[in-house]
Short mmCIF file of C-alpha atoms in Angstrom, two decimals:
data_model
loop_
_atom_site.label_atom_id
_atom_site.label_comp_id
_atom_site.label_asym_id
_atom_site.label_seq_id
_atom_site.Cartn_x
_atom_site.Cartn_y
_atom_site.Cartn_z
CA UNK C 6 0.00 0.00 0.00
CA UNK C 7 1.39 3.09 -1.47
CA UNK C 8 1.69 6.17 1.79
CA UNK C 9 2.54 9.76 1.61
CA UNK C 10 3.60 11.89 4.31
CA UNK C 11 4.91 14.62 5.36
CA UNK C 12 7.79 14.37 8.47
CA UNK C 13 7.57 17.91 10.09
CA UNK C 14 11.26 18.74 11.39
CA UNK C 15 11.39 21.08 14.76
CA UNK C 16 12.03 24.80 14.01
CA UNK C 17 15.88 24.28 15.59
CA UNK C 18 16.09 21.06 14.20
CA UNK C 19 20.05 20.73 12.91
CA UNK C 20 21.07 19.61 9.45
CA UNK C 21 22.35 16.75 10.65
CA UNK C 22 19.01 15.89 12.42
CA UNK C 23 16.85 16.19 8.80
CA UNK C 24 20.03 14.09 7.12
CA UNK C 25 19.40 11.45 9.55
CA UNK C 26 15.71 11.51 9.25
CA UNK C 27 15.99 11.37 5.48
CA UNK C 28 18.83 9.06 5.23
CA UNK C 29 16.60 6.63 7.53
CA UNK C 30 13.62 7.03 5.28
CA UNK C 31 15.50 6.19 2.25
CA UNK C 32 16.96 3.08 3.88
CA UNK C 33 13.34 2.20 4.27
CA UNK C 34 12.90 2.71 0.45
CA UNK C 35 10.63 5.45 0.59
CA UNK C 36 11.57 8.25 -2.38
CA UNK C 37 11.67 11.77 -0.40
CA UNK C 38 11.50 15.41 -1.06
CA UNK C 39 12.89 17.65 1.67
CA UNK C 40 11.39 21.33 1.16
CA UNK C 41 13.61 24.25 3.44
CA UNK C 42 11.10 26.67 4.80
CA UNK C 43 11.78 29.95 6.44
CA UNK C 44 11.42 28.94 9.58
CA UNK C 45 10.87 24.96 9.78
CA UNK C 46 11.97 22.14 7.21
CA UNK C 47 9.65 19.56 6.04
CA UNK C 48 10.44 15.90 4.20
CA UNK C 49 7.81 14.42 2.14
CA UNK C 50 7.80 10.85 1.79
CA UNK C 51 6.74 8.11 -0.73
CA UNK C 52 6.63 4.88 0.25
CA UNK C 53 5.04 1.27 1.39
CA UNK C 54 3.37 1.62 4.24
CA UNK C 55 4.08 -2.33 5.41
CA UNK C 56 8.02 -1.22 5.62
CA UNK C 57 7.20 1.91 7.87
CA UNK C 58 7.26 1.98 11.55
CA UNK C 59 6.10 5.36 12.46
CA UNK C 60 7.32 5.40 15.64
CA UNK C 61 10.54 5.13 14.58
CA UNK C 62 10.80 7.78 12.75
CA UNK C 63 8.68 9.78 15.08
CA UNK C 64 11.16 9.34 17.55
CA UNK C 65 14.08 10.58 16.41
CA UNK C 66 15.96 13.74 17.11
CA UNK C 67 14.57 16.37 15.61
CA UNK C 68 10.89 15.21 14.74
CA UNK C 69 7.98 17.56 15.37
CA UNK C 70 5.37 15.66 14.16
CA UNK C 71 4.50 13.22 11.47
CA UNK C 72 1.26 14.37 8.77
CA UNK C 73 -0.46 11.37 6.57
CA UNK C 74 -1.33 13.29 3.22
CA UNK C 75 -5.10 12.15 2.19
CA UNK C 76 -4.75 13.59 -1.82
CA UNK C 77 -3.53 11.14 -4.34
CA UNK C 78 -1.82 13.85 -5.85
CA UNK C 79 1.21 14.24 -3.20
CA UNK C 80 3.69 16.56 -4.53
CA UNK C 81 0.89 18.89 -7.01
CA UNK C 82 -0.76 19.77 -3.98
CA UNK C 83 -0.70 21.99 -0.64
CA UNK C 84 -0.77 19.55 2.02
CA UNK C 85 3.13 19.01 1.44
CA UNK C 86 4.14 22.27 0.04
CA UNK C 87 1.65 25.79 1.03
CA UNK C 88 3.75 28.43 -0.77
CA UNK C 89 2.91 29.06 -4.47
CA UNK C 90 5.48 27.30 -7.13
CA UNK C 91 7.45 30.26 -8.98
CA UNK C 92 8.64 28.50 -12.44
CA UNK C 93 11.41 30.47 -13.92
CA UNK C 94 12.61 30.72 -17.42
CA UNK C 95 15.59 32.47 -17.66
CA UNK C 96 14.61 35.85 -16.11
CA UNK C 97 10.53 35.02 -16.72
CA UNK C 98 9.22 34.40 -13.42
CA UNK C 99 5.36 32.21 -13.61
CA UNK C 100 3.41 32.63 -10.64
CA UNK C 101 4.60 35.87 -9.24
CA UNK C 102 2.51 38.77 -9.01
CA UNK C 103 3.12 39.46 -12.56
CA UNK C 104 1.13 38.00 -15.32
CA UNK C 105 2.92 36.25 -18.12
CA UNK C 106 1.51 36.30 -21.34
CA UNK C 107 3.01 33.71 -24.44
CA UNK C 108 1.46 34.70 -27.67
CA UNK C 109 2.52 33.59 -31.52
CA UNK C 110 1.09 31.60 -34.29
CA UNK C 111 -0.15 28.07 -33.45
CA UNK C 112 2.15 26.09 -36.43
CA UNK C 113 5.39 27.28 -37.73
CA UNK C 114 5.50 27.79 -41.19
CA UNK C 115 8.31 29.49 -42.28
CA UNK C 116 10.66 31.85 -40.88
CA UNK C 117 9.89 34.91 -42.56
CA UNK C 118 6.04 34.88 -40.94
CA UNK C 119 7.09 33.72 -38.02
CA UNK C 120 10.56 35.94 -37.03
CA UNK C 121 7.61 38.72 -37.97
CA UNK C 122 5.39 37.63 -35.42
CA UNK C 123 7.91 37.34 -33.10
CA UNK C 124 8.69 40.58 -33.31
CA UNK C 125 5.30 42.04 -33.07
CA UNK C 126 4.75 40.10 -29.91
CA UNK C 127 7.49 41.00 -28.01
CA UNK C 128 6.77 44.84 -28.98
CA UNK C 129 3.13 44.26 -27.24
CA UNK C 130 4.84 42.88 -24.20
CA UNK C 131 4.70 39.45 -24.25
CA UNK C 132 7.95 37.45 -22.99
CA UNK C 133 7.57 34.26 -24.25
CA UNK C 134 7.17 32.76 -27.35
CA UNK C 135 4.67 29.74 -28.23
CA UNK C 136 4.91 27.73 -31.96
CA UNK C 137 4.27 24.64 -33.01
CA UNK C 138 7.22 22.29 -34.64
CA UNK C 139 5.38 19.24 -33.95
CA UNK C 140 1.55 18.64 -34.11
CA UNK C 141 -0.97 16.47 -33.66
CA UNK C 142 -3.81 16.61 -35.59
CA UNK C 143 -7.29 15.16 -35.69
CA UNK C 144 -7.00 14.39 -39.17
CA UNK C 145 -3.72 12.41 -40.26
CA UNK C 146 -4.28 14.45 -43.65
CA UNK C 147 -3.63 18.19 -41.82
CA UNK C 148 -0.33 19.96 -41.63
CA UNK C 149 1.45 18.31 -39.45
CA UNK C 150 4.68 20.67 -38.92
CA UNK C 151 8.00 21.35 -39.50
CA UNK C 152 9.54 19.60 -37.05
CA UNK C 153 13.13 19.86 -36.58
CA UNK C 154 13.32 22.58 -39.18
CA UNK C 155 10.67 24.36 -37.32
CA UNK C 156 12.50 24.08 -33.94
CA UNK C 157 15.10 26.05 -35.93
CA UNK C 158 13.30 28.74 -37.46
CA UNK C 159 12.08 29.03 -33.61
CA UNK C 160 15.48 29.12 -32.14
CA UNK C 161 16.74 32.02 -34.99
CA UNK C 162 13.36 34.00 -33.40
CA UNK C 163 14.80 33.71 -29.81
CA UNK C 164 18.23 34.87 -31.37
CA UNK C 165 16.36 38.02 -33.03
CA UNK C 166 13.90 38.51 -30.24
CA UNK C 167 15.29 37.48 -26.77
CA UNK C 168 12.15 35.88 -26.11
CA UNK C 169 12.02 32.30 -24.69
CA UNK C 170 10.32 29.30 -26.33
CA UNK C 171 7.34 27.09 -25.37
CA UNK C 172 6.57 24.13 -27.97
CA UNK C 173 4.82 20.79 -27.94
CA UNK C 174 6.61 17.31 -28.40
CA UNK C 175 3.91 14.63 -28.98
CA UNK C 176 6.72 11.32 -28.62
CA UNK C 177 9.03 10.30 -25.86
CA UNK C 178 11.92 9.78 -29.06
CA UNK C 179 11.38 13.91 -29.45
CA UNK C 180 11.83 14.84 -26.07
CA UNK C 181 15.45 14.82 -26.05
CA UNK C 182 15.56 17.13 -29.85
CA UNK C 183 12.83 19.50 -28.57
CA UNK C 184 14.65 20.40 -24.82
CA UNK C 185 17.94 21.23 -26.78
CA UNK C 186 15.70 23.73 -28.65
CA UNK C 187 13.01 24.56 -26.22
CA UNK C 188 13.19 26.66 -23.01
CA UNK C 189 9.64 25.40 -21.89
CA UNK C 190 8.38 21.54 -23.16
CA UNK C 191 4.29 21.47 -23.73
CA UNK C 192 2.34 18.88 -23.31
CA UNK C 193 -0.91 18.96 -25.32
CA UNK C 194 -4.40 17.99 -24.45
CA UNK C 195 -4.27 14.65 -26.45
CA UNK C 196 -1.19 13.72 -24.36
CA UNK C 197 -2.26 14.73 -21.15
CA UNK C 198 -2.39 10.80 -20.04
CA UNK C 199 0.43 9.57 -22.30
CA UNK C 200 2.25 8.57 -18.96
CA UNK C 201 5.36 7.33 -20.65
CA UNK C 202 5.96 10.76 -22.09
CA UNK C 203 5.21 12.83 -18.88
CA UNK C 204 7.82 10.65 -17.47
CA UNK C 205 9.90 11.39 -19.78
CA UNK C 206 9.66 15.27 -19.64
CA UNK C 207 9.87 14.56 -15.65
CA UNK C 208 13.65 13.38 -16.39
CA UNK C 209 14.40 16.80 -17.74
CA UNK C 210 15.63 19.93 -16.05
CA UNK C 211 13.10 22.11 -18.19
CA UNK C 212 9.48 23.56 -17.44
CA UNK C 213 6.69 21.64 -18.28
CA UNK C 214 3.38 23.26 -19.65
CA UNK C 215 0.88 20.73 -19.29
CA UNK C 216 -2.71 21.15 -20.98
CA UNK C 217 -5.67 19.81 -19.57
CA UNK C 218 -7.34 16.58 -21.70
CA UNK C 219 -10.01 17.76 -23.43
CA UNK C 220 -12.40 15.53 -20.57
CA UNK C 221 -10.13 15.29 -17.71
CA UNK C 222 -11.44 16.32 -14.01
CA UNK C 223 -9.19 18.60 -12.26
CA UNK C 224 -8.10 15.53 -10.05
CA UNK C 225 -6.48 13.46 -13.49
CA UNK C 226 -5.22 16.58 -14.40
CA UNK C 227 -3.11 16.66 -11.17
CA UNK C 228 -2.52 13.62 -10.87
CA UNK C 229 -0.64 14.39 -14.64
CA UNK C 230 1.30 17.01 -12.97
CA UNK C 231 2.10 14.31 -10.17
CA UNK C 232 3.70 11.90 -12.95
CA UNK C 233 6.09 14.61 -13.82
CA UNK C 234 7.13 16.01 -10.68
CA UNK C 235 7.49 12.44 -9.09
CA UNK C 236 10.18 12.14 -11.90
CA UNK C 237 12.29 14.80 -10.13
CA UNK C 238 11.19 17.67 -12.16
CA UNK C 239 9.13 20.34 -10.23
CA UNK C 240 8.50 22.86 -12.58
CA UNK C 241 4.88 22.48 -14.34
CA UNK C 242 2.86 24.89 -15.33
CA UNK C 243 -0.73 23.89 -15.83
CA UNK C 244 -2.96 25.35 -18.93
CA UNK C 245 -6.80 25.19 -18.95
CA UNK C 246 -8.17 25.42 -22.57
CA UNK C 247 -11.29 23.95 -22.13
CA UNK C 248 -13.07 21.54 -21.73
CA UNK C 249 -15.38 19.29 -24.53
CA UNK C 250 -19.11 19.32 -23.38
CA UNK C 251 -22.62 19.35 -25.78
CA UNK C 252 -22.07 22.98 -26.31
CA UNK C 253 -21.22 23.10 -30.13
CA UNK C 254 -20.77 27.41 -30.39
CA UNK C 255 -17.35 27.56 -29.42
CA UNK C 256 -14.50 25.08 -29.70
CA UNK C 257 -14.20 23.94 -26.14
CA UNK C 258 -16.10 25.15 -23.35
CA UNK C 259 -13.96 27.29 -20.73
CA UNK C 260 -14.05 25.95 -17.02
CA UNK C 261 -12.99 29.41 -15.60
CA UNK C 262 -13.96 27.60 -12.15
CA UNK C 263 -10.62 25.69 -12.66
CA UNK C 264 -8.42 28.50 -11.91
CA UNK C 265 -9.55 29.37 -8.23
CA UNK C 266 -9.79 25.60 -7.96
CA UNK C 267 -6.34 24.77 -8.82
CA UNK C 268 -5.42 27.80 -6.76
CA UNK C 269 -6.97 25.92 -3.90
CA UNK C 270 -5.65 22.48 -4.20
CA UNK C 271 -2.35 23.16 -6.06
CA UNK C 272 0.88 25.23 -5.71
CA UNK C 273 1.42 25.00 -9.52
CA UNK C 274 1.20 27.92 -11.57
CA UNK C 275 -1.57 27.82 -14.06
CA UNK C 276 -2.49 29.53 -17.65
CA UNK C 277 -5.31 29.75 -20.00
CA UNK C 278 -5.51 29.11 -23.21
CA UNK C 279 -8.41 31.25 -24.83
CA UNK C 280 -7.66 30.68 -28.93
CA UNK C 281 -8.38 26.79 -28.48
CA UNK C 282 -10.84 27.45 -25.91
CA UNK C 283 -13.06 29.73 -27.80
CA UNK C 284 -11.85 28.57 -31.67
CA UNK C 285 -12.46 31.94 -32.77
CA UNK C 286 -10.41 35.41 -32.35
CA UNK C 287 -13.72 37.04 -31.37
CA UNK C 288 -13.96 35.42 -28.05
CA UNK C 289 -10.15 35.67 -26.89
CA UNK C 290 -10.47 39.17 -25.62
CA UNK C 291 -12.68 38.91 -23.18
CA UNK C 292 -11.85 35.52 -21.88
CA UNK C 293 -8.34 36.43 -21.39
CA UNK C 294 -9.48 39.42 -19.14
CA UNK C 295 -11.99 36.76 -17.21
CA UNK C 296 -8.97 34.34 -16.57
CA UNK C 297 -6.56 37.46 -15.26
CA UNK C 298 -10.24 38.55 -13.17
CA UNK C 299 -10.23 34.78 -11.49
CA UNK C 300 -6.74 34.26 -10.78
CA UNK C 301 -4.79 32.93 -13.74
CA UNK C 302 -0.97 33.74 -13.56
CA UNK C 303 -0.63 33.95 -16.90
CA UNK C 304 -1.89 33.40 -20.85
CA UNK C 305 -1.00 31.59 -23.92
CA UNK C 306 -2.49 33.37 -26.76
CA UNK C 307 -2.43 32.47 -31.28
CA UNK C 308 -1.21 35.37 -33.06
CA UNK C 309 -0.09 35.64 -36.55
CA UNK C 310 0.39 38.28 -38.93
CA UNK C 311 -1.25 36.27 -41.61
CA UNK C 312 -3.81 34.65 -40.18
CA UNK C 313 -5.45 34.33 -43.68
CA UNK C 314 -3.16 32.10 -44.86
CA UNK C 315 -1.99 30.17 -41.77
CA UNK C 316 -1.85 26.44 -42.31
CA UNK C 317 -3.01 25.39 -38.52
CA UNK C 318 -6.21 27.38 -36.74
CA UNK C 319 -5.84 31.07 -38.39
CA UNK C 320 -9.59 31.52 -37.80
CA UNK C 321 -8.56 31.81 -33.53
CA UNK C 322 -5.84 33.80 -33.81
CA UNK C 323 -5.56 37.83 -32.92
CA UNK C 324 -3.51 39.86 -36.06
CA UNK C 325 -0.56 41.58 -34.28
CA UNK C 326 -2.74 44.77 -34.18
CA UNK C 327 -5.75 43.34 -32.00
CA UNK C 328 -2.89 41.78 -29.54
CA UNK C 329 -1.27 44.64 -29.17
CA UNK C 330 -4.79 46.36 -28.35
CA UNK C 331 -5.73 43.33 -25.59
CA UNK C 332 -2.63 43.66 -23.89
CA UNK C 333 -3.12 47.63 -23.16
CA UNK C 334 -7.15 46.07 -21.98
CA UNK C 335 -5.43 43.82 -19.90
CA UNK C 336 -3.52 46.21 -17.86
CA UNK C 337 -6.26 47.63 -15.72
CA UNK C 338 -7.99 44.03 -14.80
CA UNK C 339 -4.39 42.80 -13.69
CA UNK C 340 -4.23 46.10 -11.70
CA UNK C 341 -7.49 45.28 -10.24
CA UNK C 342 -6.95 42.24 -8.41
CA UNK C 343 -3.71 43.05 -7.40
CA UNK C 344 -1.08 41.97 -10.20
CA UNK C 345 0.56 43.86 -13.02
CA UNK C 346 1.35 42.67 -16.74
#
């Protein structure tokens, strides 16, 4: 039987105290994860319940207390770790007070477009920048990207923009080409249970932005997040871009609710995503203001300059003009509750 807890250290417990405490546990062969507070140090530990005698470890010097975590999801939630998760990229901090907003076109196509974009994006005021090298389609017959040679018209846009790079990889063989390219890995809706490739991206030093399946409950989509942190890799960032339900007049239904929800159960940052969401650029503006209004940390937006001709979902993605516009709209919500763009 699979048990999580958490091993509350005194506040003047010494190092050597929480080595001994964790050394013991892993003798045990329970996997831990020590977090340093300001003023006490906890260990979280993973393990078989049969091979545990509590009062062992309860006894030892040091030991405050010992907490049984109840959640599934042990390391995505608050009952091991309160404070909010701060992923940073470079000098891009997600989950701060400020909002980070991602914005380009949904496929690359070719460099000229997209090193255009870029540009127009990072004049708006976004600081990262999204694209798709690899992606999966419904129909086997769509564009299905550039791949490699769209990783590298991406990389010459960081080189002419400074911005840093979200894209998706769809196969556990990509995952070692896209990290050398990418600064943030994404995991798409269709892949949000592929479990060998969360694992995967959990072996990685690199952010993880994982989507939510297009019919998961907020407790599978943690328990995602729990795949790749479990893995050793603690930065995810979680995206909501809706959810599929009988309602046929957008794309994907919205579940705004999942922002203050994740906020309640989860450390993790977390982003919408309002061009797949809605499917349309008329519905981006306003959702992106309601998901700054409940608590989002940050957005993922489609622009292009051409969306006329774009190969890959054109009709949901803001000209350079109209993003420009939302991101001046978004200033005053952000302001508002408390955070800044």
């Amino acid at each position: 039987e699979v048990f999580t807890m958490i091993i509350v250290m005194n506040q003047n417990a010494t190092k050597e105290q929480i080595d001994n405490v964790e050394r013991k546990l892993l003798e045990l062969g329970f996997k831990t994860h020590p977090i340093v507070g300001d003023v006490k140090t906890v260990i979280g530990a993973i393990g078989d319940k049969r091979l545990l005698n509590t009062h062992s470890i309860s006894t030892m010097p040091g030991v405050e207390s010992i907490v049984p975590i109840m959640k599934p999801y042990k390391l995505a939630g608050k009952e091991l770790k309160q404070d909010p998760t701060i992923v940073e990229v470079g000098d891009v901090r997600i989950g701060g007070n400020e909002i980070v907003v991602m914005a380009g076109p949904c496929a690359i196509e070719n460099e000229e477009i997209y090193v255009e974009t870029a540009k127009k994006v990072k004049a708006a005021g976004a600081k990262i920048l999204r694209g798709g090298a690899f992606k999966p389609r419904t129909s086997p017959y769509a564009f299905q990207g550039l791949e490699e040679d769209g990783l590298k018209i991406m990389a010459v846009a960081r080189e002419v923009t400074g911005l840093k790079l979200v894209t998706e990889v769809v196969d556990t063989r990509d995952v070692e080409l896209v990290a050398s390219y990418a600064d943030i890995i994404q995991i798409g809706a269709r892949n949000m249970q592929n479990f060998r490739l969360l694992k995967e991206v959990g072996m990685y030093n690199k952010p993880v932005l994982l989507k939510r399946g297009l019919a998961a409950t907020i407790e599978e989509w943690l328990m995602a997040a729990e795949y790749i942190i479990s893995e050793g890799n603690p930065n995810v960032i979680l995206c909501e871009r809706g959810i599929r339900t009988f309602e046929t007049s957008t794309r994907n239904t919205i579940d705004m609710s999942a922002i203050p929800v994740i906020k309640e159960l989860s450390h993790l940052p977390i982003v919408l995503d309002p061009s797949h969401a809605a499917g349309t650029w008329k519905y981006v503006d306003p959702l992106a203001k309601g998901a700054i209004a409940t608590g989002a940390d940050g957005l993922i937006i489609e622009v292009h300059s051409q969306p006329d001709c774009a190969l890959c979902d054109g009709q949901q993605s803001l000209i350079p003009s109209r993003f420009e516009q939302l991101m001046k709209e978004l200033e005053p919500v952000a302001l508002a509750v408390g955070r800044k763009l």
